[in-house]
Coordinates of C-alpha atoms and ligand atoms in Angstrom, one line a residue:
M11 CA -110.1 -186.4 139.4
T12 CA -110.9 -184.2 136.3
A13 CA -114.4 -182.7 136.5
T14 CA -116.5 -183.3 133.4
F15 CA -119.1 -181.2 131.7
Q16 CA -121.1 -181.3 128.5
T17 CA -120.0 -177.8 127.7
I18 CA -117.4 -175.3 129.0
V19 CA -117.8 -171.6 128.2
L20 CA -114.4 -169.8 128.3
G21 CA -115.1 -166.1 129.1
L22 CA -118.3 -164.7 130.6
G23 CA -118.5 -161.3 129.0
A24 CA -121.3 -160.3 126.6
M25 CA -121.1 -163.5 124.5
G26 CA -120.1 -166.0 127.1
S27 CA -122.8 -164.9 129.7
A28 CA -125.5 -165.2 126.9
A29 CA -124.2 -168.6 125.8
L30 CA -124.0 -169.9 129.4
Y31 CA -127.6 -168.8 130.1
Q32 CA -128.9 -170.4 126.9
L33 CA -127.1 -173.7 127.6
A34 CA -128.3 -173.9 131.2
K35 CA -131.8 -173.2 129.9
R36 CA -131.5 -176.2 127.7
G37 CA -130.5 -178.4 130.6
N38 CA -126.9 -178.6 129.5
R39 CA -124.3 -179.5 132.2
V40 CA -122.2 -176.4 131.7
L41 CA -119.3 -174.7 133.3
G42 CA -118.5 -171.1 132.7
I43 CA -115.0 -169.8 133.6
D44 CA -113.8 -166.2 133.7
R45 CA -110.4 -164.7 134.7
Y46 CA -112.2 -161.9 136.5
N47 CA -115.7 -161.6 138.1
P48 CA -118.0 -160.3 135.4
P49 CA -119.4 -157.8 134.9
H50 CA -116.0 -156.1 135.2
T51 CA -114.1 -153.2 133.5
F52 CA -111.2 -155.0 131.9
G53 CA -112.6 -156.2 128.6
S54 CA -115.2 -154.9 126.1
S55 CA -118.5 -155.0 127.9
H56 CA -118.5 -152.1 130.4
G57 CA -119.3 -148.4 130.4
G58 CA -123.0 -148.3 131.4
S59 CA -124.6 -148.4 127.9
R60 CA -124.4 -149.9 124.4
I61 CA -126.3 -148.8 121.4
T62 CA -128.9 -151.2 120.0
R63 CA -130.9 -150.9 116.8
Q64 CA -133.0 -153.2 114.7
A65 CA -132.0 -152.4 111.1
I66 CA -128.3 -153.1 110.8
G67 CA -126.1 -151.2 108.4
E68 CA -123.1 -153.4 108.8
G69 CA -124.6 -156.0 106.5
L70 CA -128.0 -157.6 105.9
E71 CA -127.1 -160.8 107.6
Y72 CA -126.9 -159.1 111.0
T73 CA -130.5 -157.9 111.2
P74 CA -132.0 -161.3 112.1
L75 CA -129.5 -161.4 115.1
S76 CA -130.6 -158.0 116.3
L77 CA -134.3 -158.8 115.9
R78 CA -134.0 -162.1 117.8
S79 CA -131.9 -160.3 120.5
Y80 CA -134.7 -157.8 121.1
E81 CA -137.1 -160.8 121.6
I82 CA -134.7 -162.5 124.1
V83 CA -134.1 -159.3 126.0
R84 CA -137.8 -158.7 126.4
E85 CA -138.3 -162.3 127.5
I86 CA -135.6 -161.9 130.2
E87 CA -137.0 -158.6 131.3
K88 CA -140.4 -160.2 131.7
Q89 CA -139.0 -163.2 133.6
T90 CA -136.8 -161.3 136.0
G91 CA -138.2 -157.8 136.3
E92 CA -134.8 -156.4 135.4
K93 CA -134.4 -153.5 133.0
L94 CA -132.0 -154.4 130.2
L95 CA -133.2 -152.2 127.4
L96 CA -134.1 -148.6 127.1
P97 CA -135.9 -148.0 123.7
C98 CA -135.3 -144.3 123.6
G99 CA -135.1 -144.0 119.8
G100 CA -132.0 -143.9 117.5
L101 CA -130.8 -141.4 115.0
M102 CA -128.2 -142.2 112.3
I103 CA -126.9 -139.1 110.6
S104 CA -125.2 -139.1 107.2
N105 CA -124.5 -136.6 104.5
K106 CA -125.9 -136.2 101.0
E107 CA -122.5 -136.4 99.4
G108 CA -122.3 -140.0 100.4
L109 CA -118.9 -139.5 102.0
G110 CA -119.7 -140.9 105.5
T111 CA -118.7 -144.3 106.9
H112 CA -119.4 -146.2 110.0
H113 CA -117.6 -149.6 110.4
I114 CA -118.2 -150.1 106.6
Q115 CA -119.0 -147.9 103.6
N116 CA -122.7 -147.5 102.8
F117 CA -123.6 -148.0 106.5
F118 CA -126.5 -145.4 106.2
D119 CA -128.0 -146.8 102.9
N120 CA -127.6 -150.4 104.2
T121 CA -129.5 -149.4 107.4
V122 CA -132.4 -147.9 105.3
N123 CA -132.5 -151.0 103.1
A124 CA -132.5 -153.3 106.1
A125 CA -135.4 -151.4 107.6
R126 CA -137.4 -151.6 104.4
Q127 CA -136.6 -155.3 103.9
Y128 CA -137.5 -156.3 107.5
N129 CA -140.5 -153.8 107.9
I130 CA -138.7 -152.0 110.7
A131 CA -140.5 -148.7 111.6
H132 CA -138.4 -145.6 110.7
D133 CA -138.4 -142.1 109.4
I134 CA -136.0 -140.3 107.0
L135 CA -135.4 -136.8 108.4
E136 CA -134.0 -133.8 106.5
A137 CA -131.6 -131.5 108.4
Q138 CA -134.5 -129.1 109.3
D139 CA -136.6 -132.0 110.7
I140 CA -133.7 -133.1 112.9
K141 CA -133.2 -129.6 114.2
K142 CA -136.9 -129.3 115.0
R143 CA -137.1 -132.7 116.7
F144 CA -133.7 -132.7 118.4
P145 CA -132.6 -129.1 118.6
V146 CA -129.2 -129.8 120.3
F147 CA -127.9 -131.6 117.3
N148 CA -126.0 -129.0 115.2
V149 CA -126.5 -130.7 111.8
G150 CA -125.4 -129.1 108.6
S151 CA -127.8 -128.4 105.7
H152 CA -126.1 -131.2 103.7
E153 CA -126.8 -133.8 106.4
Y154 CA -129.9 -136.0 106.9
G155 CA -131.0 -138.8 109.2
Y156 CA -132.6 -142.1 109.7
Y157 CA -134.7 -142.3 112.9
E158 CA -135.7 -145.7 114.4
P159 CA -138.1 -145.4 117.3
E160 CA -137.3 -148.9 118.6
A161 CA -133.6 -148.3 118.7
G162 CA -132.1 -147.4 122.1
L163 CA -129.5 -148.7 124.5
L164 CA -128.8 -151.8 126.5
Y165 CA -127.3 -151.7 130.0
P166 CA -124.4 -154.1 129.5
E167 CA -123.5 -154.7 133.1
T168 CA -127.2 -155.6 133.9
C169 CA -127.3 -157.8 130.8
L170 CA -124.3 -159.8 131.9
R171 CA -125.3 -160.0 135.6
T172 CA -128.9 -161.1 134.8
Q173 CA -127.9 -163.8 132.3
L174 CA -125.2 -165.1 134.7
D175 CA -127.7 -165.2 137.6
L176 CA -130.3 -166.9 135.4
A177 CA -127.7 -169.5 134.3
K178 CA -126.7 -170.2 137.9
S179 CA -130.3 -170.6 138.9
L180 CA -130.8 -173.1 136.1
G181 CA -127.8 -175.2 137.3
A182 CA -124.8 -173.8 135.5
T183 CA -121.5 -174.0 137.4
V184 CA -119.6 -170.7 137.3
H185 CA -115.9 -170.3 138.2
T186 CA -114.7 -166.7 138.5
N187 CA -111.2 -165.4 139.1
E188 CA -109.9 -168.5 137.3
T189 CA -107.8 -168.2 134.1
V190 CA -107.8 -170.7 131.3
L191 CA -104.2 -171.4 130.3
A192 CA -104.7 -173.8 127.4
F193 CA -107.2 -176.2 125.8
H194 CA -106.5 -179.4 123.8
A195 CA -108.7 -181.6 121.6
T196 CA -109.2 -185.1 122.8
T197 CA -110.9 -188.1 121.1
S198 CA -114.0 -187.5 123.1
G199 CA -114.0 -183.7 123.2
V200 CA -111.7 -181.2 124.9
T201 CA -109.5 -180.7 127.9
V202 CA -109.3 -177.3 129.5
K203 CA -106.4 -176.4 131.7
T204 CA -106.7 -173.5 134.1
D205 CA -104.5 -171.9 136.9
R206 CA -106.7 -173.9 139.3
G207 CA -107.3 -177.3 137.7
Q208 CA -108.2 -179.3 134.6
Y209 CA -111.7 -180.0 133.1
Q210 CA -113.1 -182.2 130.5
A211 CA -116.0 -181.4 128.2
E212 CA -117.7 -182.5 125.0
Q213 CA -117.8 -179.0 123.7
L214 CA -115.9 -175.7 124.4
I215 CA -117.1 -172.2 123.5
V216 CA -114.3 -169.7 123.5
A217 CA -115.7 -166.2 124.1
A218 CA -112.5 -164.5 125.3
G219 CA -113.0 -161.1 123.8
P220 CA -109.7 -159.2 123.5
W221 CA -107.8 -162.1 125.0
L222 CA -108.7 -164.4 122.0
S223 CA -105.5 -163.9 120.0
E224 CA -103.4 -164.8 123.1
L225 CA -105.2 -168.1 123.4
L226 CA -104.8 -168.9 119.7
K227 CA -101.4 -167.6 118.9
D228 CA -99.5 -170.9 119.2
S229 CA -102.1 -173.3 117.7
H230 CA -103.8 -171.0 115.1
K231 CA -101.3 -168.2 114.1
A232 CA -103.1 -167.1 111.0
L233 CA -106.4 -166.8 112.8
A234 CA -104.9 -165.0 115.7
A235 CA -103.4 -162.5 113.3
H236 CA -106.9 -161.7 112.0
F237 CA -107.7 -159.8 115.2
T238 CA -106.4 -156.4 116.2
V239 CA -107.2 -155.1 119.7
V240 CA -107.6 -151.3 119.7
R241 CA -108.0 -148.9 122.7
Q242 CA -111.3 -146.9 122.9
V243 CA -112.3 -144.1 125.3
M244 CA -115.8 -143.2 126.3
Y245 CA -116.4 -139.7 127.7
W246 CA -119.2 -138.2 129.8
F247 CA -119.6 -134.4 129.4
D248 CA -121.6 -132.1 131.7
I249 CA -125.1 -131.2 130.5
K250 CA -126.6 -130.0 133.8
D251 CA -127.7 -126.7 132.3
H252 CA -129.5 -128.4 129.4
Y253 CA -130.6 -131.7 131.0
E254 CA -134.2 -131.6 129.6
S255 CA -132.8 -131.6 126.0
F256 CA -130.4 -134.5 126.8
K257 CA -132.7 -136.8 128.8
P258 CA -134.1 -140.0 127.4
G259 CA -137.3 -139.3 125.5
N260 CA -135.9 -135.9 124.2
F261 CA -132.5 -137.2 123.0
P262 CA -131.9 -140.4 121.1
I263 CA -128.9 -142.6 120.8
F264 CA -127.0 -141.4 117.8
I265 CA -124.4 -142.5 115.3
W266 CA -123.1 -139.5 113.3
E267 CA -121.1 -140.7 110.4
G268 CA -117.6 -139.2 109.9
Q269 CA -116.6 -137.3 106.8
G270 CA -113.4 -135.5 105.8
D271 CA -111.5 -134.6 108.9
F272 CA -114.3 -135.5 111.3
A273 CA -114.3 -139.1 112.6
T274 CA -117.6 -140.8 113.3
R275 CA -119.1 -140.1 116.7
Y276 CA -121.8 -141.9 118.7
G277 CA -123.5 -141.3 122.0
M278 CA -126.3 -141.8 124.3
P279 CA -128.9 -139.7 126.2
A280 CA -128.2 -138.6 129.8
V281 CA -129.3 -141.8 131.5
D282 CA -127.7 -141.0 134.8
G283 CA -129.7 -137.9 135.6
P284 CA -128.7 -134.2 135.4
D285 CA -125.4 -134.8 137.2
G286 CA -124.3 -137.8 135.2
G287 CA -123.5 -136.1 131.9
F288 CA -124.1 -137.4 128.4
K289 CA -121.9 -140.1 126.9
I290 CA -120.0 -139.5 123.6
A291 CA -117.2 -141.4 121.9
S292 CA -115.4 -141.5 118.6
P293 CA -114.1 -144.9 117.4
S294 CA -110.4 -144.9 117.1
F295 CA -108.1 -147.4 115.4
N296 CA -104.7 -145.9 116.0
E297 CA -103.7 -147.4 119.3
V298 CA -103.1 -151.1 118.9
V299 CA -102.9 -152.7 122.4
T300 CA -103.3 -156.0 124.3
P301 CA -105.3 -156.4 127.4
A302 CA -102.0 -156.5 129.3
T303 CA -100.5 -153.4 127.8
V304 CA -103.5 -151.1 127.4
N305 CA -103.4 -147.8 129.2
R306 CA -106.7 -147.9 131.1
T307 CA -106.8 -144.2 132.0
A308 CA -107.7 -141.4 129.6
S309 CA -105.8 -138.2 130.0
G310 CA -107.2 -134.6 130.3
A311 CA -105.6 -133.9 127.0
E312 CA -107.5 -136.7 125.3
A313 CA -110.8 -135.4 126.8
E314 CA -109.9 -131.9 125.6
A315 CA -109.2 -133.2 122.0
L316 CA -112.4 -135.1 121.9
F317 CA -114.3 -132.0 123.0
Q318 CA -112.7 -129.8 120.4
E319 CA -113.0 -132.2 117.6
Q320 CA -116.5 -133.6 118.2
V321 CA -118.6 -132.0 121.0
A322 CA -117.9 -128.3 120.3
R323 CA -119.0 -128.7 116.6
C324 CA -121.8 -131.2 117.0
F325 CA -123.4 -130.1 120.4
P326 CA -122.4 -126.4 120.9
S327 CA -124.6 -126.1 124.0
V328 CA -122.4 -128.6 125.9
K329 CA -119.9 -127.3 128.4
N330 CA -116.2 -128.2 128.1
K331 CA -116.3 -130.2 131.4
C332 CA -115.5 -133.9 131.2
L333 CA -117.1 -135.5 134.2
R334 CA -115.5 -138.9 133.6
S335 CA -114.1 -141.3 131.1
A336 CA -113.7 -145.1 130.7
V337 CA -111.2 -147.1 128.6
C338 CA -112.4 -150.2 126.7
M339 CA -111.2 -152.4 123.8
Y340 CA -112.5 -153.4 120.4
T341 CA -111.3 -156.7 119.0
D342 CA -111.3 -155.5 115.5
T343 CA -111.1 -157.4 112.1
H344 CA -110.0 -155.7 108.9
D345 CA -113.6 -155.7 107.5
S346 CA -115.4 -155.2 110.8
R347 CA -117.0 -158.6 110.4
F348 CA -117.7 -161.0 113.3
V349 CA -115.8 -164.3 113.4
I350 CA -117.9 -167.2 114.7
G351 CA -117.6 -170.9 114.1
R352 CA -115.7 -174.2 114.6
L353 CA -112.0 -173.9 115.2
P354 CA -110.2 -175.7 112.3
G355 CA -108.8 -179.0 113.5
Y356 CA -110.9 -178.9 116.7
S357 CA -114.3 -180.2 116.0
S358 CA -115.4 -179.7 119.6
V359 CA -114.3 -176.0 119.9
L360 CA -116.5 -173.0 118.9
I361 CA -114.9 -169.6 118.7
A362 CA -117.0 -166.5 119.1
S363 CA -115.4 -163.1 118.3
P364 CA -118.3 -160.7 117.5
C365 CA -116.9 -157.3 118.2
S366 CA -115.3 -154.7 115.9
G367 CA -117.3 -152.3 118.1
H368 CA -120.8 -153.5 117.2
G369 CA -121.3 -156.9 118.8
F370 CA -123.1 -156.2 122.1
K371 CA -126.6 -155.7 120.6
H372 CA -126.4 -159.1 119.0
S373 CA -125.1 -161.0 122.0
P374 CA -128.3 -162.5 123.3
A375 CA -129.0 -164.1 119.9
I376 CA -125.4 -165.1 119.4
G377 CA -125.4 -166.8 122.8
E378 CA -128.5 -168.7 121.7
C379 CA -127.0 -169.7 118.4
L380 CA -123.8 -170.9 120.2
A381 CA -125.9 -173.0 122.6
E382 CA -127.7 -174.5 119.6
L383 CA -124.5 -175.2 117.7
A384 CA -123.0 -176.8 120.8
T385 CA -126.0 -179.0 121.5
T386 CA -127.5 -179.8 118.1
G387 CA -124.9 -178.8 115.5
T388 CA -127.1 -176.2 113.8
S389 CA -128.4 -172.8 114.7
R390 CA -131.7 -171.0 114.0
I391 CA -129.9 -168.1 112.5
D392 CA -127.4 -168.8 109.7
L393 CA -123.9 -167.8 110.9
S394 CA -122.0 -169.2 107.9
G395 CA -121.2 -165.7 106.8
F396 CA -119.0 -165.3 109.9
A397 CA -117.1 -168.7 109.4
I398 CA -113.5 -168.9 110.6
E399 CA -112.4 -170.2 107.2
K400 CA -113.4 -166.9 105.6
A401 CA -111.5 -165.0 108.2
I402 CA -108.4 -167.0 107.7
A403 CA -108.6 -166.7 103.9
A404 CA -108.8 -163.0 104.3
V405 CA -105.5 -162.7 106.3
Ligands
FAD524 C1 -116.1 -148.5 123.8 C2 -116.9 -149.6 123.2 C3 -118.2 -149.2 122.7 C4 -119.0 -150.2 122.1 N1 -120.2 -149.8 121.7 C5 -121.1 -150.7 121.2 C6 -122.4 -150.4 120.9 O1 -122.8 -149.2 121.1 N2 -123.2 -151.3 120.5 C7 -122.8 -152.6 120.3 O2 -123.6 -153.4 119.8 N3 -121.5 -153.0 120.5 C8 -120.7 -152.1 121.0 N4 -119.4 -152.5 121.3 C9 -119.0 -153.8 121.1 C10 -119.4 -154.8 122.2 O3 -119.3 -154.1 123.5 C11 -118.5 -156.0 122.1 O4 -118.8 -156.6 120.8 C12 -118.8 -157.0 123.2 O5 -118.8 -156.4 124.4 C13 -117.8 -158.1 123.1 O6 -118.1 -159.1 124.1 P1 -117.2 -160.4 124.3 O7 -118.0 -161.3 125.2 O8 -116.7 -160.9 123.0 O9 -115.9 -159.8 125.1 P2 -115.7 -159.4 126.7 O10 -117.0 -158.8 127.2 O11 -114.5 -158.7 126.8 O12 -115.6 -160.8 127.4 C14 -114.5 -161.6 127.3 C15 -114.4 -162.3 128.7 O13 -113.4 -163.4 128.6 C16 -112.7 -163.5 129.8 N5 -111.4 -164.1 129.5 C17 -110.5 -163.8 128.6 N6 -109.5 -164.7 128.6 C18 -109.8 -165.6 129.5 C19 -109.0 -166.7 130.0 N7 -107.9 -167.1 129.5 N8 -109.6 -167.4 131.0 C20 -110.8 -167.1 131.6 N9 -111.5 -166.0 131.1 C21 -111.0 -165.2 130.1 C22 -112.6 -162.0 130.2 O14 -112.3 -161.8 131.6 C23 -113.9 -161.4 129.8 O15 -114.8 -161.4 130.9 C24 -118.5 -151.5 122.0 C25 -117.3 -151.9 122.4 C26 -116.5 -150.9 123.1 C27 -115.1 -151.4 123.6

């Protein structure tokens, strides 16, 4: 007999675990399915930390999502005693020539505007202020910064685990190590076929991260083509000799806009103690992959190149000793915008692809909005700017 649910959540990464928790919280009879056992290292939600910030430079419509996510995270922390968020401050660095970009042009100015519009505490720092406050940042005299005290990092694995545990404790059914092969619209909802069985539901939320195109390529070719999966590498460099300068409290999360030959770089304080290194990465869009083909190991040559291009210039006190690295994937869109909404022709299927390298911080609120859309048809935060029709029109 086919098991029936009110909602099925396909994929239990950042977005799926948040949606599952929010649905279970609403008393929804929900099944979550994942091909692995999240949190895992095969998708987009691993690596120990993700930047979070309140004023969002990728577009004004994102700031309500980040502010609501802070509220949800703090509620979950209070409820469970788990630590999901480290508000260690955040520094965005740009240059006065206005040549920098991060995800989109005008990222820095948009961030400042969002902070002003939403009354988010911040300081504008000149180069000499940055050097005084955070001496290990080797900023040039033409650079300046936006500092947000409430910015910081989220622990992604803890976020996923905690929301999945909460969902289960609230009655959600979770099937791990089970792969969805296909889904079909029916008159009463949707049928989901996996490598272990078949399920029926009124609503399906597809939060498959970098596997999304594979699921859509036959039924929604144009939409599938909107997503490009690109390989990313995160590195941890040794800071043992300068740990005090890199530890949380003395060192913020940072996004340092690229210009000219230098690509954007971002990083985190040394959250794993003096021996854990500090994490730095530079978004890269050259290596188009699929989850099946991606090389999941970074070479010594890649670490050397990252050190020479980024670390040596920006943090001259850091030793050329890469302690470890991790490979992850962005599901990128041409304009870095999220894609969230009802799948054309499938009134009972919601697609959620909020990545392009900046989705994690919004995942608690996106999960809540998905749960609201699945149960009531509307969400407290307007997601129409991320509608699928817009994405398809742009292909
Ligand atoms: C290196 C890197 C750095 C980043 N830094 C930041 C940052 O600092 N701040 C920020 O806000 N965002 C950041 N992001 C983006 C953020 O991490 C992503 O937006 C977010 O993790 C995407 O979550 P997701 O749920 O869409 O995908 P995932 O977490 O990958 O989840 C997808 C899930 O679906 C499952 N699945 C897929 N197909 C199937 C199937 N057929 N059947 C069953 N299960 C399936 C997978 O196993 C997986 O668990 C970064 C991303 C990367 C890669």
